[in-house]
PDB file of C-alpha atoms in Angstrom:
ATOM      1  CA  MET A 259      -0.178  -0.387  -0.117  1.00 71.00           C
ATOM      2  CA  SER A 260       1.180   3.061  -1.037  1.00 86.00           C
ATOM      3  CA  ILE A 261       2.397   6.577   1.791  1.00 91.00           C
ATOM      4  CA  PRO A 262      -1.071   8.059   0.347  1.00 92.00           C
ATOM      5  CA  VAL A 263      -3.738   4.987   0.373  1.00 93.00           C
ATOM      6  CA  PHE A 264      -2.183   4.331   3.904  1.00 93.00           C
ATOM      7  CA  CYS A 265      -3.113   8.493   4.683  1.00 94.00           C
ATOM      8  CA  ALA A 266      -6.112   8.336   3.065  1.00 95.00           C
ATOM      9  CA  LEU A 267      -7.439   4.683   5.535  1.00 94.00           C
ATOM     10  CA  LEU A 268      -6.536   7.577   8.510  1.00 95.00           C
ATOM     11  CA  LEU A 269      -8.562   9.827   7.101  1.00 96.00           C
ATOM     12  CA  THR A 270     -11.760   7.952   6.399  1.00 96.00           C
ATOM     13  CA  ALA A 271     -11.195   5.821   8.814  1.00 96.00           C
ATOM     14  CA  LEU A 272     -11.462   8.839  11.810  1.00 96.00           C
ATOM     15  CA  ALA A 273     -14.975  10.801   9.073  1.00 95.00           C
ATOM     16  CA  ALA A 274     -16.421   7.619   8.931  1.00 95.00           C
ATOM     17  CA  GLY A 275     -16.111   7.303  12.606  1.00 94.00           C
ATOM     18  CA  MET A 276     -17.312  11.061  13.882  1.00 94.00           C
ATOM     19  CA  ASP A 277     -19.457  10.488  10.730  1.00 91.00           C
ATOM     20  CA  LEU A 278     -21.388   8.182  12.343  1.00 91.00           C
ATOM     21  CA  ARG A 279     -20.895   9.304  15.614  1.00 92.00           C
ATOM     22  CA  GLU A 280     -22.771  12.463  15.276  1.00 91.00           C
ATOM     23  CA  HIS A 281     -23.441  12.498  11.623  1.00 89.00           C
ATOM     24  CA  ARG A 282     -21.196  15.616  10.571  1.00 91.00           C
ATOM     25  CA  ILE A 283     -17.552  15.825   9.804  1.00 93.00           C
ATOM     26  CA  PRO A 284     -15.817  18.502  11.349  1.00 93.00           C
ATOM     27  CA  ASN A 285     -14.540  21.228   8.963  1.00 94.00           C
ATOM     28  CA  ILE A 286     -10.773  20.188  10.854  1.00 95.00           C
ATOM     29  CA  LEU A 287     -10.212  17.298  10.187  1.00 95.00           C
ATOM     30  CA  SER A 288     -11.002  17.864   6.268  1.00 94.00           C
ATOM     31  CA  LEU A 289      -8.321  20.634   6.514  1.00 95.00           C
ATOM     32  CA  GLY A 290      -5.907  19.013   8.084  1.00 95.00           C
ATOM     33  CA  GLY A 291      -6.537  16.179   4.932  1.00 95.00           C
ATOM     34  CA  TRP A 292      -5.324  18.548   2.782  1.00 95.00           C
ATOM     35  CA  ILE A 293      -2.369  20.289   4.516  1.00 95.00           C
ATOM     36  CA  ALA A 294      -1.324  16.392   4.718  1.00 95.00           C
ATOM     37  CA  GLY A 295      -2.429  16.085   1.445  1.00 94.00           C
ATOM     38  CA  ALA A 296      -0.143  19.154   0.746  1.00 95.00           C
ATOM     39  CA  GLY A 297       2.671  17.917   2.887  1.00 95.00           C
ATOM     40  CA  LEU A 298       2.770  14.282   0.744  1.00 94.00           C
ATOM     41  CA  TRP A 299       2.979  15.838  -2.460  1.00 94.00           C
ATOM     42  CA  MET A 300       5.826  18.507  -1.928  1.00 94.00           C
ATOM     43  CA  GLY A 301       7.889  15.154  -0.288  1.00 94.00           C
ATOM     44  CA  PHE A 302       6.957  13.181  -3.604  1.00 91.00           C
ATOM     45  CA  ARG A 303       7.824  16.276  -5.835  1.00 92.00           C
ATOM     46  CA  GLY A 304       8.788  18.835  -4.043  1.00 92.00           C
ATOM     47  CA  PHE A 305       7.160  22.746  -5.119  1.00 92.00           C
ATOM     48  CA  ARG A 306       5.282  20.298  -8.995  1.00 92.00           C
ATOM     49  CA  GLY A 307       3.779  18.229  -7.099  1.00 92.00           C
ATOM     50  CA  ILE A 308       1.519  21.160  -5.233  1.00 95.00           C
ATOM     51  CA  GLY A 309      -0.342  21.178  -9.005  1.00 94.00           C
ATOM     52  CA  VAL A 310      -0.788  17.665  -8.016  1.00 94.00           C
ATOM     53  CA  TRP A 311      -2.692  17.572  -4.676  1.00 95.00           C
ATOM     54  CA  PHE A 312      -4.208  20.722  -6.416  1.00 96.00           C
ATOM     55  CA  LEU A 313      -5.370  18.721  -8.858  1.00 96.00           C
ATOM     56  CA  GLY A 314      -7.254  16.535  -7.427  1.00 95.00           C
ATOM     57  CA  SER A 315      -8.174  18.286  -4.291  1.00 96.00           C
ATOM     58  CA  LEU A 316     -10.203  20.336  -7.058  1.00 97.00           C
ATOM     59  CA  CYS A 317     -11.310  17.927  -9.871  1.00 96.00           C
ATOM     60  CA  LEU A 318     -13.144  15.691  -6.655  1.00 95.00           C
ATOM     61  CA  GLY A 319     -13.643  19.149  -4.765  1.00 95.00           C
ATOM     62  CA  VAL A 320     -15.690  19.353  -8.348  1.00 95.00           C
ATOM     63  CA  THR A 321     -17.021  16.745  -8.951  1.00 94.00           C
ATOM     64  CA  GLY A 322     -18.600  16.884  -5.194  1.00 92.00           C
ATOM     65  CA  ILE A 323     -20.188  19.215  -5.533  1.00 93.00           C
ATOM     66  CA  LEU A 324     -22.333  18.318  -8.111  1.00 89.00           C
ATOM     67  CA  VAL A 325     -23.564  15.145  -6.642  1.00 86.00           C
ATOM     68  CA  TRP A 326     -23.582  17.761  -3.532  1.00 86.00           C
ATOM     69  CA  ARG A 327     -25.978  20.423  -5.663  1.00 82.00           C
ATOM     70  CA  LEU A 328     -27.820  17.528  -7.327  1.00 75.00           C
ATOM     71  CA  GLY A 329     -28.448  15.899  -3.300  1.00 74.00           C
ATOM     72  CA  GLY A 330     -27.216  12.667  -3.127  1.00 76.00           C
ATOM     73  CA  ILE A 331     -24.344  14.047  -0.854  1.00 86.00           C
ATOM     74  CA  GLY A 332     -23.701  16.142   1.812  1.00 88.00           C
ATOM     75  CA  ALA A 333     -21.105  18.956   2.298  1.00 91.00           C
ATOM     76  CA  GLY A 334     -19.078  17.517   4.915  1.00 93.00           C
ATOM     77  CA  ASP A 335     -18.458  14.730   2.048  1.00 93.00           C
ATOM     78  CA  VAL A 336     -17.786  18.040  -0.532  1.00 94.00           C
ATOM     79  CA  LYS A 337     -15.313  18.639   1.864  1.00 95.00           C
ATOM     80  CA  LEU A 338     -13.817  15.473   2.770  1.00 96.00           C
ATOM     81  CA  LEU A 339     -13.891  13.935  -0.806  1.00 95.00           C
ATOM     82  CA  SER A 340     -11.569  17.691  -1.467  1.00 96.00           C
ATOM     83  CA  ALA A 341      -8.929  16.285   0.541  1.00 96.00           C
ATOM     84  CA  LEU A 342      -8.778  13.135  -0.452  1.00 95.00           C
ATOM     85  CA  GLY A 343      -8.778  13.164  -3.986  1.00 95.00           C
ATOM     86  CA  GLY A 344      -5.730  15.870  -2.743  1.00 95.00           C
ATOM     87  CA  MET A 345      -4.373  13.654  -1.284  1.00 95.00           C
ATOM     88  CA  LEU A 346      -4.740  10.525  -3.303  1.00 95.00           C
ATOM     89  CA  SER A 347      -4.065  12.124  -7.144  1.00 93.00           C
ATOM     90  CA  TRP A 348      -6.781  12.640  -8.793  1.00 94.00           C
ATOM     91  CA  LYS A 349      -6.992   8.911 -10.569  1.00 94.00           C
ATOM     92  CA  ARG A 350      -7.052   6.852  -7.134  1.00 94.00           C
ATOM     93  CA  GLY A 351      -9.414   9.664  -6.164  1.00 94.00           C
ATOM     94  CA  LEU A 352     -12.357   9.622  -8.809  1.00 95.00           C
ATOM     95  CA  TRP A 353     -11.996   5.250  -8.439  1.00 95.00           C
ATOM     96  CA  VAL A 354     -12.652   5.833  -5.314  1.00 95.00           C
ATOM     97  CA  PHE A 355     -15.460   8.543  -5.415  1.00 95.00           C
ATOM     98  CA  PHE A 356     -17.077   5.868  -7.673  1.00 95.00           C
ATOM     99  CA  ALA A 357     -16.246   2.867  -5.568  1.00 96.00           C
ATOM    100  CA  ALA A 358     -18.131   3.954  -3.046  1.00 95.00           C
ATOM    101  CA  LEU A 359     -20.676   5.213  -4.983  1.00 91.00           C
ATOM    102  CA  VAL A 360     -21.274   1.630  -5.872  1.00 92.00           C
ATOM    103  CA  LEU A 361     -20.663   1.060  -2.418  1.00 93.00           C
ATOM    104  CA  ALA A 362     -23.996   2.977  -1.532  1.00 89.00           C
ATOM    105  CA  VAL A 363     -26.043   1.474  -3.770  1.00 83.00           C
ATOM    106  CA  LEU A 364     -25.273  -2.276  -2.279  1.00 88.00           C
ATOM    107  CA  PHE A 365     -24.959  -1.080   0.565  1.00 86.00           C
ATOM    108  CA  GLY A 366     -29.294   1.067   0.681  1.00 78.00           C
ATOM    109  CA  ALA A 367     -30.309  -2.583  -1.466  1.00 77.00           C
ATOM    110  CA  VAL A 368     -28.738  -4.586   2.418  1.00 81.00           C
ATOM    111  CA  SER A 369     -30.858  -2.177   4.352  1.00 78.00           C
ATOM    112  CA  LEU A 370     -34.355  -2.052   2.399  1.00 73.00           C
ATOM    113  CA  TRP A 371     -33.670  -5.719   2.797  1.00 76.00           C
ATOM    114  CA  LYS A 372     -33.151  -6.005   6.217  1.00 79.00           C
ATOM    115  CA  LYS A 373     -36.138  -3.338   6.704  1.00 77.00           C
ATOM    116  CA  GLY A 374     -37.874  -5.811   4.270  1.00 75.00           C
ATOM    117  CA  GLN A 375     -38.294  -2.999   1.873  1.00 71.00           C
ATOM    118  CA  LEU A 376     -36.764  -4.545  -0.686  1.00 67.00           C
ATOM    119  CA  THR A 377     -39.131  -3.999  -3.578  1.00 72.00           C
ATOM    120  CA  GLU A 378     -38.671   0.033  -2.260  1.00 70.00           C
ATOM    121  CA  PHE A 379     -35.259  -0.232  -3.235  1.00 69.00           C
ATOM    122  CA  TRP A 380     -35.890   0.730  -7.518  1.00 71.00           C
ATOM    123  CA  PRO A 381     -38.344   2.849  -6.980  1.00 73.00           C
ATOM    124  CA  ARG A 382     -36.412   4.804  -4.579  1.00 68.00           C
ATOM    125  CA  LEU A 383     -34.026   4.537  -6.931  1.00 70.00           C
ATOM    126  CA  LYS A 384     -35.596   5.912  -9.425  1.00 72.00           C
ATOM    127  CA  TYR A 385     -36.698   8.742  -7.457  1.00 72.00           C
ATOM    128  CA  SER A 386     -33.110  10.036  -6.673  1.00 69.00           C
ATOM    129  CA  LEU A 387     -32.096   9.130  -9.304  1.00 70.00           C
ATOM    130  CA  ARG A 388     -34.726  11.683 -11.042  1.00 72.00           C
ATOM    131  CA  ARG A 389     -33.979  14.008  -7.980  1.00 69.00           C
ATOM    132  CA  MET A 390     -30.790  13.883  -9.302  1.00 66.00           C
ATOM    133  CA  THR A 391     -31.854  15.187 -13.034  1.00 68.00           C
ATOM    134  CA  GLY A 392     -34.552  17.410 -11.778  1.00 67.00           C
ATOM    135  CA  ASN A 393     -37.354  15.486 -13.263  1.00 62.00           C
ATOM    136  CA  VAL A 394     -38.886  14.701  -9.883  1.00 59.00           C
ATOM    137  CA  ILE A 395     -42.815  13.704 -10.556  1.00 57.00           C
ATOM    138  CA  GLU A 396     -42.649  11.707  -7.450  1.00 51.00           C
ATOM    139  CA  PRO A 397     -45.500  11.988  -5.138  1.00 53.00           C
ATOM    140  CA  GLU A 398     -43.609  13.441  -1.519  1.00 51.00           C
ATOM    141  CA  HIS A 399     -44.161  10.219   0.691  1.00 50.00           C
ATOM    142  CA  THR A 400     -41.225   8.457  -1.242  1.00 51.00           C
ATOM    143  CA  LYS A 401     -38.208   9.324   0.695  1.00 57.00           C
ATOM    144  CA  GLN A 402     -34.785   7.552   0.433  1.00 56.00           C
ATOM    145  CA  THR A 403     -32.947   5.852   1.585  1.00 54.00           C
ATOM    146  CA  GLN A 404     -29.372   7.566   4.056  1.00 66.00           C
ATOM    147  CA  VAL A 405     -26.128   6.475   4.503  1.00 73.00           C
ATOM    148  CA  CYS A 406     -22.948   7.342   5.451  1.00 84.00           C
ATOM    149  CA  PHE A 407     -20.720   8.042   2.493  1.00 90.00           C
ATOM    150  CA  ALA A 408     -18.390   8.536   4.583  1.00 92.00           C
ATOM    151  CA  VAL A 409     -18.051   4.531   6.079  1.00 92.00           C
ATOM    152  CA  MET A 410     -18.510   4.314   1.067  1.00 93.00           C
ATOM    153  CA  LEU A 411     -15.637   6.149   0.927  1.00 94.00           C
ATOM    154  CA  LEU A 412     -13.700   4.354   3.975  1.00 95.00           C
ATOM    155  CA  GLY A 413     -14.759   1.079   2.145  1.00 95.00           C
ATOM    156  CA  ALA A 414     -13.748   2.834  -0.733  1.00 95.00           C
ATOM    157  CA  VAL A 415      -9.750   3.538   0.105  1.00 95.00           C
ATOM    158  CA  LEU A 416     -10.042  -0.069   1.948  1.00 95.00           C
ATOM    159  CA  LEU A 417     -10.764  -1.440  -1.564  1.00 94.00           C
ATOM    160  CA  ARG A 418      -8.312   0.579  -2.741  1.00 93.00           C
ATOM    161  CA  ALA A 419      -5.350  -0.093  -0.022  1.00 92.00           C
ATOM    162  CA  LEU A 420      -6.381  -4.398  -1.008  1.00 91.00           C
ATOM    163  CA  ARG A 421      -6.273  -3.510  -4.325  1.00 89.00           C
ATOM    164  CA  GLU A 422      -2.541  -1.592  -4.632  1.00 86.00           C
ATOM    165  CA  TRP A 423      -1.631  -4.992  -2.045  1.00 83.00           C
ATOM    166  CA  TRP A 424      -2.597  -7.007  -4.225  1.00 74.00           C
ATOM    167  CA  TRP A 425      -0.635  -5.838  -7.376  1.00 66.00           C
ATOM    168  CA  LEU A 426       2.409  -5.937  -5.424  1.00 63.00           C
ATOM    169  CA  HIS A 427       2.771  -8.788  -3.921  1.00 57.00           C
TER     170      HIS A 427
END
């Protein structure tokens, strides 16, 4: 596992714990992630590393803002995503983001199955997608399944760490 992935694992573990306990991710944690990411890349590449850090933060920050505006994640998740992008680089960061989205959908389906409401999975997913595109036609009583996205990010970073470990051995 690389040093940036290890640092991202620590950051997401802290964020997931706080998100589960308090249902929020503190700004100081995201700020620490941004500073750590800048320090990592400057350590690897000198001042040229700032470009890698900035591009990763910008790419995942913009992606997070788009999903936040569509109602998919919270503002704390956006800041955490931006910090992760700065730590991991834009390629690894986007991989982690999309893996977390897949995990969130799977977790939502399992959560509904446990509640005995699996038949509501497709209508809720359809409602979420329509809400994201702005074409909300469904009645207001249709609700979404809430998941702590920081936990999904932790799972995705763990998958990334296992993937890197697998290729190294």
